[in-house]
PDB file of C-alpha atoms in Angstrom:
ATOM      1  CA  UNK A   1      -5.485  -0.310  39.865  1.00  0.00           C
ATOM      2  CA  UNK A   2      -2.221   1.251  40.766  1.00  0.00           C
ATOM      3  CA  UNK A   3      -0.809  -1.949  41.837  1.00  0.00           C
ATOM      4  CA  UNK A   4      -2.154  -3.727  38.821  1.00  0.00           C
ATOM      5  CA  UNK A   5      -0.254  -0.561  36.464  1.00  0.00           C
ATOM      6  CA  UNK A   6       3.378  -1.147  38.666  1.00  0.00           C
ATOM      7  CA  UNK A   7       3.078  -5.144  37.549  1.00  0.00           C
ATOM      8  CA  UNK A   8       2.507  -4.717  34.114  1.00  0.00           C
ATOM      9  CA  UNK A   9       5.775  -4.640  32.034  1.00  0.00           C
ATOM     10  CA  UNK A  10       6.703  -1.646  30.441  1.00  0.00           C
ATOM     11  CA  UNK A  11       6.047  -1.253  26.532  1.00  0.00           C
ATOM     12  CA  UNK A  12       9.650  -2.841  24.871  1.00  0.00           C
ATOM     13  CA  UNK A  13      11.847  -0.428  23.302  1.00  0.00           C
ATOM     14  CA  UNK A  14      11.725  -1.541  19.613  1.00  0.00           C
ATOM     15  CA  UNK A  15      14.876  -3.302  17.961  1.00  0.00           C
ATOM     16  CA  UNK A  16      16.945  -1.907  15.240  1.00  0.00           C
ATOM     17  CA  UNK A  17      16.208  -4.857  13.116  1.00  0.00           C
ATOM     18  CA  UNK A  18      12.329  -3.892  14.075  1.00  0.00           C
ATOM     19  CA  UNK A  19      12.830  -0.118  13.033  1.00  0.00           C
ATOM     20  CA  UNK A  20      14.546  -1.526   9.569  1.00  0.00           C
ATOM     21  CA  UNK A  21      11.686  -3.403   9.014  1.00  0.00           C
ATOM     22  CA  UNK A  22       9.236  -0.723   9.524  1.00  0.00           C
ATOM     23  CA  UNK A  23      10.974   1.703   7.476  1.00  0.00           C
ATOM     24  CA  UNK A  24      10.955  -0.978   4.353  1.00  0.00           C
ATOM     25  CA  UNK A  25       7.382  -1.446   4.863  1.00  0.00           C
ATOM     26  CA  UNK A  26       6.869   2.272   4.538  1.00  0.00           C
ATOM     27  CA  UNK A  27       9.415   2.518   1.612  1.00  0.00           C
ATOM     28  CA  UNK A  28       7.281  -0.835   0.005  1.00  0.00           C
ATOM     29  CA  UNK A  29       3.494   0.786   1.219  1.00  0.00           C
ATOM     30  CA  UNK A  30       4.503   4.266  -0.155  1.00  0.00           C
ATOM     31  CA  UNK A  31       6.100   3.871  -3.507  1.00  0.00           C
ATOM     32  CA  UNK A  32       9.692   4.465  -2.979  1.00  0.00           C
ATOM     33  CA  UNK A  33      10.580   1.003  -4.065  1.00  0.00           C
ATOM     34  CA  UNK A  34       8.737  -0.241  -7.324  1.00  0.00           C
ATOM     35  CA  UNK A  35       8.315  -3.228  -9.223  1.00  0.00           C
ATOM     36  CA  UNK A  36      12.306  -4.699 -10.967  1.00  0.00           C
ATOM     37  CA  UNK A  37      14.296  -1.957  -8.167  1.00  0.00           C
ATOM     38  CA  UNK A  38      16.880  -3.607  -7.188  1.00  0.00           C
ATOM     39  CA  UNK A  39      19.796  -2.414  -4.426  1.00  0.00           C
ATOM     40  CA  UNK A  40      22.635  -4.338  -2.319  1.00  0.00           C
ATOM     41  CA  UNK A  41      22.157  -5.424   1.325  1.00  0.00           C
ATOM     42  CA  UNK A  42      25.463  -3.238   1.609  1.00  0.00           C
ATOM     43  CA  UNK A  43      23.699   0.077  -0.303  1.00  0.00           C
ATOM     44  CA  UNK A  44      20.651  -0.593   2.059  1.00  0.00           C
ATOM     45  CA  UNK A  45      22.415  -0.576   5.103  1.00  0.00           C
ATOM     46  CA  UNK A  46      24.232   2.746   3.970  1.00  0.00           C
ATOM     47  CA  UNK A  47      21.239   4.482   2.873  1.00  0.00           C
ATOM     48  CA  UNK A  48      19.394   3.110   6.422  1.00  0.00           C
ATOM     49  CA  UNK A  49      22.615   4.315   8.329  1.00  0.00           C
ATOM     50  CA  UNK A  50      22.838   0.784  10.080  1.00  0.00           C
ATOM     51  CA  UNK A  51      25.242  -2.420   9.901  1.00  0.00           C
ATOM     52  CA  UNK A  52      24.613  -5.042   7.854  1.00  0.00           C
ATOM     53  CA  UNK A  53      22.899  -7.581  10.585  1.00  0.00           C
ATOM     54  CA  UNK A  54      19.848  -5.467  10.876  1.00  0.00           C
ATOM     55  CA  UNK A  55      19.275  -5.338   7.353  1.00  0.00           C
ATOM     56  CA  UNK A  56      19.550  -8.513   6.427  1.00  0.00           C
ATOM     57  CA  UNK A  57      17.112  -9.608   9.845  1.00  0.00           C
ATOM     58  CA  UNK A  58      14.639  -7.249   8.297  1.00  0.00           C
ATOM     59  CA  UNK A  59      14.882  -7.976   4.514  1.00  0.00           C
ATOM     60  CA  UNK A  60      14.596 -12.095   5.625  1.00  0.00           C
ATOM     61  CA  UNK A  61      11.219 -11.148   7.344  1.00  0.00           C
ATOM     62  CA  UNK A  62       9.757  -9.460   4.412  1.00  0.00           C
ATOM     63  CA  UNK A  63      10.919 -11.880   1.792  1.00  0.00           C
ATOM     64  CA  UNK A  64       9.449 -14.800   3.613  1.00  0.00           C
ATOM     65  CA  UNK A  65       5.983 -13.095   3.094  1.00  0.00           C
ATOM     66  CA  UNK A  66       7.224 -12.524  -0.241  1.00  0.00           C
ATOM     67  CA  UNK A  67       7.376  -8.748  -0.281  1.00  0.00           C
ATOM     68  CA  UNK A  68      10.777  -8.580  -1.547  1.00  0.00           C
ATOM     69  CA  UNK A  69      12.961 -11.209  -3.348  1.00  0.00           C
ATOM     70  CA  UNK A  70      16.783 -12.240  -1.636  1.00  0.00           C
ATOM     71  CA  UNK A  71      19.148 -12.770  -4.990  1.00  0.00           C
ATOM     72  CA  UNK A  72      22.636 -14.064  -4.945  1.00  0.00           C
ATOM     73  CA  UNK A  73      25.512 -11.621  -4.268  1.00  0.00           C
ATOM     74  CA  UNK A  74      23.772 -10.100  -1.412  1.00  0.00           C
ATOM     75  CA  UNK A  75      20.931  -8.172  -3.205  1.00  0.00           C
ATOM     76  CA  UNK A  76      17.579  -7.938  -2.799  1.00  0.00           C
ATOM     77  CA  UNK A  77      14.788  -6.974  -5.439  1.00  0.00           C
ATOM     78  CA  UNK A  78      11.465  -6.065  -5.542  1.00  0.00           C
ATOM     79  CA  UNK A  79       9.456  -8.713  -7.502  1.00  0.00           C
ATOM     80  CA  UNK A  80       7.320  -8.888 -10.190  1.00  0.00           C
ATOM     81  CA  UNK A  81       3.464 -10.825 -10.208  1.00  0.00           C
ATOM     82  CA  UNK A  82       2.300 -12.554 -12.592  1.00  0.00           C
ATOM     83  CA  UNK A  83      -1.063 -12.112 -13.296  1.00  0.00           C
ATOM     84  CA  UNK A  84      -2.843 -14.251 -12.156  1.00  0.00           C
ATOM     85  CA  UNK A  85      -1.261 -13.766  -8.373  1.00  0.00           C
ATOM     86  CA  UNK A  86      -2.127 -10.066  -8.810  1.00  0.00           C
ATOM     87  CA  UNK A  87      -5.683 -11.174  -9.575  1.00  0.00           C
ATOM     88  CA  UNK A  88      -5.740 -13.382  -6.658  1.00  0.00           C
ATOM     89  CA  UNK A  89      -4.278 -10.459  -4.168  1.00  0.00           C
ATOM     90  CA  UNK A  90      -7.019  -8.132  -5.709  1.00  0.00           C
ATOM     91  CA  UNK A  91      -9.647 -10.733  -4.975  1.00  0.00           C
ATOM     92  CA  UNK A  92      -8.183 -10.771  -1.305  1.00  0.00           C
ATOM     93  CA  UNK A  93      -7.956  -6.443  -1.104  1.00  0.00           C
ATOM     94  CA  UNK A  94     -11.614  -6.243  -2.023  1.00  0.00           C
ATOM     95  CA  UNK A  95     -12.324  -8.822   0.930  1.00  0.00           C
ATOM     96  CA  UNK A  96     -10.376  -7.255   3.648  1.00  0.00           C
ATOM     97  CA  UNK A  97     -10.492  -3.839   2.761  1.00  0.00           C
ATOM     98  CA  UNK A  98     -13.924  -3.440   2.013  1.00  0.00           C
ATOM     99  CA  UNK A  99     -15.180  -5.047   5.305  1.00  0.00           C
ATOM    100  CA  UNK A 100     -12.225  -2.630   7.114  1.00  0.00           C
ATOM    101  CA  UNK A 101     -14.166   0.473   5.382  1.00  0.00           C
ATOM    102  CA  UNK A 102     -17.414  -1.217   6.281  1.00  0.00           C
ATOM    103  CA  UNK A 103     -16.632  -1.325  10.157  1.00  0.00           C
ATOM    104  CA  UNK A 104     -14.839   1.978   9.904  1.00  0.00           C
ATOM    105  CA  UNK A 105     -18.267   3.916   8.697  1.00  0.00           C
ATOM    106  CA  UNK A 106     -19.719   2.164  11.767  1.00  0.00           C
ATOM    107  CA  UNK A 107     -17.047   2.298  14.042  1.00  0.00           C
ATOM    108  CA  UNK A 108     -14.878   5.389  13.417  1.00  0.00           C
ATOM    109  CA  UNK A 109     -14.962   8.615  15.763  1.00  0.00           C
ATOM    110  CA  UNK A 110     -16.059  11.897  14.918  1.00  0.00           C
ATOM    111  CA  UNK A 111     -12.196  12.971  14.835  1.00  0.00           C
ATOM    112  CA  UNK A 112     -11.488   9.781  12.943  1.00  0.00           C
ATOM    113  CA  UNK A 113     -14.102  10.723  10.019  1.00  0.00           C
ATOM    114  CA  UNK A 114     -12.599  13.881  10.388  1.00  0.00           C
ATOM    115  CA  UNK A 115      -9.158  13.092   9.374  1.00  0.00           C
ATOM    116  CA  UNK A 116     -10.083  10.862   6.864  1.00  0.00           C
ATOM    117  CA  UNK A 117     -11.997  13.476   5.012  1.00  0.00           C
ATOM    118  CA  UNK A 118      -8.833  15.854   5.170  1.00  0.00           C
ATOM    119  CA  UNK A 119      -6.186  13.265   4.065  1.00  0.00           C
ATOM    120  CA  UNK A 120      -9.321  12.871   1.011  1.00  0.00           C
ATOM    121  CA  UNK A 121      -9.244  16.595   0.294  1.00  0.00           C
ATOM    122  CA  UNK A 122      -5.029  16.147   0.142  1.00  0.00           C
ATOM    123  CA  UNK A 123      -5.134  13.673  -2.120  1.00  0.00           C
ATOM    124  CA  UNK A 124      -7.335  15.523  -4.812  1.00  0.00           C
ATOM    125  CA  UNK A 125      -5.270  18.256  -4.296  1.00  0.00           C
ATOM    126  CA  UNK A 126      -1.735  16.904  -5.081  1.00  0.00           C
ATOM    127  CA  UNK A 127      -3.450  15.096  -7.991  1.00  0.00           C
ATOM    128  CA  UNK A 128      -4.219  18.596  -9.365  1.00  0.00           C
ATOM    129  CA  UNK A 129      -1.069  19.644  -8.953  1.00  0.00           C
ATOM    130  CA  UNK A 130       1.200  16.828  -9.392  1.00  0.00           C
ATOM    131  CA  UNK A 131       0.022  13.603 -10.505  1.00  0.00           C
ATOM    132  CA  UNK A 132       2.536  11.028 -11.021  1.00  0.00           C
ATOM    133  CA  UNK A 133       4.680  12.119  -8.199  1.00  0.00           C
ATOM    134  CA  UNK A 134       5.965  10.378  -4.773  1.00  0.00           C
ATOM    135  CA  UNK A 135       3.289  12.990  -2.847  1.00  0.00           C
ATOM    136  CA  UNK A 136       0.483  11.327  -4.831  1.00  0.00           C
ATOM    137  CA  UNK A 137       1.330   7.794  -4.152  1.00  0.00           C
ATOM    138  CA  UNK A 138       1.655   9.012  -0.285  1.00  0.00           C
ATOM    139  CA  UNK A 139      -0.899  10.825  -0.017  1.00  0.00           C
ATOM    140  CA  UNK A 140      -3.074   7.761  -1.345  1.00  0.00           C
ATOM    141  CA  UNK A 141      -1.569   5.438   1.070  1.00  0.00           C
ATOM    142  CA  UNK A 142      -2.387   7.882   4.153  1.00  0.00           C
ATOM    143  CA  UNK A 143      -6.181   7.772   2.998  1.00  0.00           C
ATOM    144  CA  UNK A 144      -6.267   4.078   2.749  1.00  0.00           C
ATOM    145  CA  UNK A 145      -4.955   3.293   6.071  1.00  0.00           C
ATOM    146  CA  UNK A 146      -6.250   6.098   8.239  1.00  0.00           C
ATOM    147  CA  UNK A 147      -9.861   4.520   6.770  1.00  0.00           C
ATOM    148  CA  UNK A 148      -8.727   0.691   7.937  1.00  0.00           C
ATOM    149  CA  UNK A 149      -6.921   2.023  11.353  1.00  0.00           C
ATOM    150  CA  UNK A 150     -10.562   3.327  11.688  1.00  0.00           C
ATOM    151  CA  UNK A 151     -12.250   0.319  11.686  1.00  0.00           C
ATOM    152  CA  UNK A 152     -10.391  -0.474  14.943  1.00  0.00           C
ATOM    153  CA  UNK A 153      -9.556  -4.338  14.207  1.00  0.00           C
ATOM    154  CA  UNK A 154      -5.875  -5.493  14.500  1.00  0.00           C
ATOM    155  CA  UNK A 155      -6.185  -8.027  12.781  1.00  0.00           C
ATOM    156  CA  UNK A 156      -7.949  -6.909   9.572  1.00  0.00           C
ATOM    157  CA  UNK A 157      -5.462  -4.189   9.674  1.00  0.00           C
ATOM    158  CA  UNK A 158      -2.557  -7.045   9.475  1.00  0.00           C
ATOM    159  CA  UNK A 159      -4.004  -9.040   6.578  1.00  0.00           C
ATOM    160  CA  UNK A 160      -4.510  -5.866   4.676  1.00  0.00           C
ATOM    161  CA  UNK A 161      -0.904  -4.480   5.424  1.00  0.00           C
ATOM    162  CA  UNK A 162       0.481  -7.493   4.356  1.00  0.00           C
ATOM    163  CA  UNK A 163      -1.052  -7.476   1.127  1.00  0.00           C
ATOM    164  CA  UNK A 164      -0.250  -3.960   0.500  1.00  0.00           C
ATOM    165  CA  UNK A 165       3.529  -5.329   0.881  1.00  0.00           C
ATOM    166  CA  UNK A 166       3.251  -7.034  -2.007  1.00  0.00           C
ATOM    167  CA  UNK A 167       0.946  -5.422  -4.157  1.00  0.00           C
ATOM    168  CA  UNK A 168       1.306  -1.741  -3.164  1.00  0.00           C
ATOM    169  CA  UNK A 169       4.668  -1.457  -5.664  1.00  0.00           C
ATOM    170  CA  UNK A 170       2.298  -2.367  -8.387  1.00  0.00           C
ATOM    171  CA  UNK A 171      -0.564   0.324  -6.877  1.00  0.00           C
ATOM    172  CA  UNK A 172       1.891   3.180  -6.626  1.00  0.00           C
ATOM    173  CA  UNK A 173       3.697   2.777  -9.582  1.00  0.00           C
ATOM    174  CA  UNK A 174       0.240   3.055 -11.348  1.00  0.00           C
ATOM    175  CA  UNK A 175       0.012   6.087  -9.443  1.00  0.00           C
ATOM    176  CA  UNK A 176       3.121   7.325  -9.244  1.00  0.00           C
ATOM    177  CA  UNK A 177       4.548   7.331 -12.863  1.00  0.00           C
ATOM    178  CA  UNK A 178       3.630  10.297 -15.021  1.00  0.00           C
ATOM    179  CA  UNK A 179       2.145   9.506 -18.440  1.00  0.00           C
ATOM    180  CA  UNK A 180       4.822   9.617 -21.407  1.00  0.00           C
ATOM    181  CA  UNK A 181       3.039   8.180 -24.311  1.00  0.00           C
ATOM    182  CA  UNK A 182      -0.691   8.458 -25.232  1.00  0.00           C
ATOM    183  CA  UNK A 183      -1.948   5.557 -23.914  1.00  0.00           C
ATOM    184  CA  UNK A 184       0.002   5.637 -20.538  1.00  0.00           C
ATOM    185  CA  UNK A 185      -1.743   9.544 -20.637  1.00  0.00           C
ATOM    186  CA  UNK A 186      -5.102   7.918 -21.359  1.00  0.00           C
ATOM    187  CA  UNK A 187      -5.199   5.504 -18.582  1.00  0.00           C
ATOM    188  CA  UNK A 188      -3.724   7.921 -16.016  1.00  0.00           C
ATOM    189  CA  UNK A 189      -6.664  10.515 -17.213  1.00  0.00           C
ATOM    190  CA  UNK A 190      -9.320   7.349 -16.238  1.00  0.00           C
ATOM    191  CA  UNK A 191      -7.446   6.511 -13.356  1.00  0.00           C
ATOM    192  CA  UNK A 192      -7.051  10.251 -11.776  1.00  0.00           C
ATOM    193  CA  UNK A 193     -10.940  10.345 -12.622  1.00  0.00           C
ATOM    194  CA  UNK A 194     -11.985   7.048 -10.351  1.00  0.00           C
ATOM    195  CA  UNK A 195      -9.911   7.717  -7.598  1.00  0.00           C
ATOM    196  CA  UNK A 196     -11.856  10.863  -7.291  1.00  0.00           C
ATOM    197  CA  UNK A 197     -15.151   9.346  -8.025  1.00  0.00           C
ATOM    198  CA  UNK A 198     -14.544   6.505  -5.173  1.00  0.00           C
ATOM    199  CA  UNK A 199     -12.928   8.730  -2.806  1.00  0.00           C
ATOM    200  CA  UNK A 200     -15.780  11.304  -2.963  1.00  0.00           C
ATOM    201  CA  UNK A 201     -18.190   8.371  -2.552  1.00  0.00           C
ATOM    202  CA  UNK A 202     -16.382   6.923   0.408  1.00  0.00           C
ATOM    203  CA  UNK A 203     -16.409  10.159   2.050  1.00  0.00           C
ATOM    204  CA  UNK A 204     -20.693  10.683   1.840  1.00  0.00           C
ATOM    205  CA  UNK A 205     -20.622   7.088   3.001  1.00  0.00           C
ATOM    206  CA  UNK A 206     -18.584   7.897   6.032  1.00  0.00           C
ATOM    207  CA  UNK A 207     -20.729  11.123   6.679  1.00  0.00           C
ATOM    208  CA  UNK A 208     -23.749   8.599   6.763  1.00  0.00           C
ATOM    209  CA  UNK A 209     -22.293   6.170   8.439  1.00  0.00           C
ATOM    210  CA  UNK A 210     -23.188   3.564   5.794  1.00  0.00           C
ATOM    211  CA  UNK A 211     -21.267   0.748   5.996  1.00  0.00           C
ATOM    212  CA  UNK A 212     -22.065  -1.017   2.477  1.00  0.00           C
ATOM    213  CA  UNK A 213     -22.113   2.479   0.981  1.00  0.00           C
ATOM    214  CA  UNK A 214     -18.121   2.344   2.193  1.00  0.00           C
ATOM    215  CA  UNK A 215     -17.672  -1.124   1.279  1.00  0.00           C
ATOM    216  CA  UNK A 216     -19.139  -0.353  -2.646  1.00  0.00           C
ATOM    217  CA  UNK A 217     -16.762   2.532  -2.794  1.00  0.00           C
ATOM    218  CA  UNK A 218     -13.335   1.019  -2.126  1.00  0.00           C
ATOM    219  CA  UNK A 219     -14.562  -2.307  -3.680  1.00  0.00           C
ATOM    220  CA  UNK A 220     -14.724   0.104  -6.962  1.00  0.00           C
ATOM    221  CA  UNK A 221     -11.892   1.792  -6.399  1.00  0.00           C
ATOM    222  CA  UNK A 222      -9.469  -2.063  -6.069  1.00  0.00           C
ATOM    223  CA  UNK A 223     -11.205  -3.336  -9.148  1.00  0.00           C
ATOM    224  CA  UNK A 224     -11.486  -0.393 -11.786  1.00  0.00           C
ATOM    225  CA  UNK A 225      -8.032   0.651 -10.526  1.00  0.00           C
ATOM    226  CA  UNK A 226      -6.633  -3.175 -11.092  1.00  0.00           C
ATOM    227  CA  UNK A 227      -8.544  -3.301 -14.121  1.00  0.00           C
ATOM    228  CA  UNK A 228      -6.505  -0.235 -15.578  1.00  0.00           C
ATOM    229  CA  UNK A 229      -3.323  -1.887 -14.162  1.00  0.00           C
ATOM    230  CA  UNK A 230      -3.930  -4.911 -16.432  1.00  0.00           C
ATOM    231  CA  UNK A 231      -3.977  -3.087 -19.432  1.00  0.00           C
ATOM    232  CA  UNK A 232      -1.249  -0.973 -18.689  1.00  0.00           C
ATOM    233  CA  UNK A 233       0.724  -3.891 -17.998  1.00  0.00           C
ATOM    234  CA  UNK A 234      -1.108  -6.378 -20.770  1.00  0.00           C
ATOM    235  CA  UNK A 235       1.459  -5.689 -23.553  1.00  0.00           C
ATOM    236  CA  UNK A 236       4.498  -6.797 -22.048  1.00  0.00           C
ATOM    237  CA  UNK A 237       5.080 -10.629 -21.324  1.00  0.00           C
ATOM    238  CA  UNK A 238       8.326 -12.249 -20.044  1.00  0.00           C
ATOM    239  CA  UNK A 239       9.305 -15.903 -20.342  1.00  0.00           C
ATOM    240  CA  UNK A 240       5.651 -16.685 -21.870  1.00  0.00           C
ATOM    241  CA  UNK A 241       4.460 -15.895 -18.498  1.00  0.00           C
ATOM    242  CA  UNK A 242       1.860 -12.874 -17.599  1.00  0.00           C
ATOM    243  CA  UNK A 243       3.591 -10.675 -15.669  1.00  0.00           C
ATOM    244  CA  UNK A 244       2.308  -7.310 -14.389  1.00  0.00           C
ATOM    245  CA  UNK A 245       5.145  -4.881 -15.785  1.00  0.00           C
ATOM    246  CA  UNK A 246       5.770  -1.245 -15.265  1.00  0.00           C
TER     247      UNK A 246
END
């Protein structure tokens, strides 16, 4: 065994252009950049403290997977979805995630379980708190993939990062923004009260190690919260074609 351990090739130190990349995911996956942001591949760099090669290595990746859009003049924006591509990602979210929560009720370790129920019990408490803030959206994010980690598959937990990439601007910013007009206020009050109701559920289903009880839950919680996305977003239109709008 020792012999075997001297052979095998140490783990590679991770490239700057692979730390950029990382750090955009997490800015994409945790609501700092939203749906229309736009910033230069200059600004980027500064705010990353990096050169410029990195940056544009890493932005390339993610806009080839369509996470971000490359415009002229060296800038990059986050792009809107029509509608019908954000009902297509929610059909693949419900697929993916809900078998990831199935596995993970089956699958996860006592200390797993445990942390997931903590990061649920931090969630409902920032949301009493401060709802509509950056803490919220994070704090959402940490419960989702600490439940699909769980489930211990690689590659479910690949497919469902990716489509967080592209649709998580859209799930945080329904999360994220606080309510300004009554029916922004109305919405946010329904969508405070299902995240709740869907967490809580996941939770006893993890307790009971019920797979399809965990399955049900986060399938409700993609739908009713994509539902209340469309009709925040259903009033606006742009060039006569749906488009999910904050």
């Amino acid at each position: 065994m020792g012999e075997l351990q001297e052979r095998l090739p140490e783990e590679r130190p991770r490239t700057l252009s692979e730390q950029v990349h990382e750090t955009l995911c997490e800015m994409l996956l945790s609501g700092q950049l939203k749906p229309r942001d736009r910033i230069s591949l200059r600004d980027l760099a500064e705010r990353l403290g990096v050169s410029m090669m990195p940056v544009r290595e890493a932005v390339s990746r993610l806009a080839a997977g369509g996470a971000l859009l490359v415009e002229p003049k060296r800038a990059v924006q986050v792009p809107l979805m029509s509608a019908e591509d954000f009902a297509d990602l929610t059909e693949m979210r419900v697929l993916t995630e809900a078998q990831a929560a199935r596995l993970a009720a089956e699958r996860a370790t006592p200390e797993e379980i445990d942390d997931i129920l903590a990061l649920a019990d931090r969630f409902e408490a920032i949301l009493d708190t401060a709802y509509g803030s950056p803490e919220a959206v994070a704090a959402n994010k940490d419960l989702h993939f600490a439940l699909y980690r769980a489930a211990g598959s690689k590659v479910l937990m690949e497919m469902i990062t990716m489509l967080w990439l592209k649709v998580g601007p859209i799930i945080n910013f329904d999360i994220g923004v606080k309510a300004e007009v009554p029916l922004e206020e109305e919405i946010g009050r329904s969508r405070t009260h299902h995240s709740r109701a869907h967490h809580r559920q996941l939770c006893d289903a993890l307790r009971a190690r019920d797979g399809d009880a965990a399955a049900q839950a986060v399938t409700e919680d993609i739908r009713v919260a994509a539902e209340l996305i469309r009709a925040y977003g259903a009033a606006e239109m742009e060039d006569s074609r749906r488009r999910i709008l904050p």
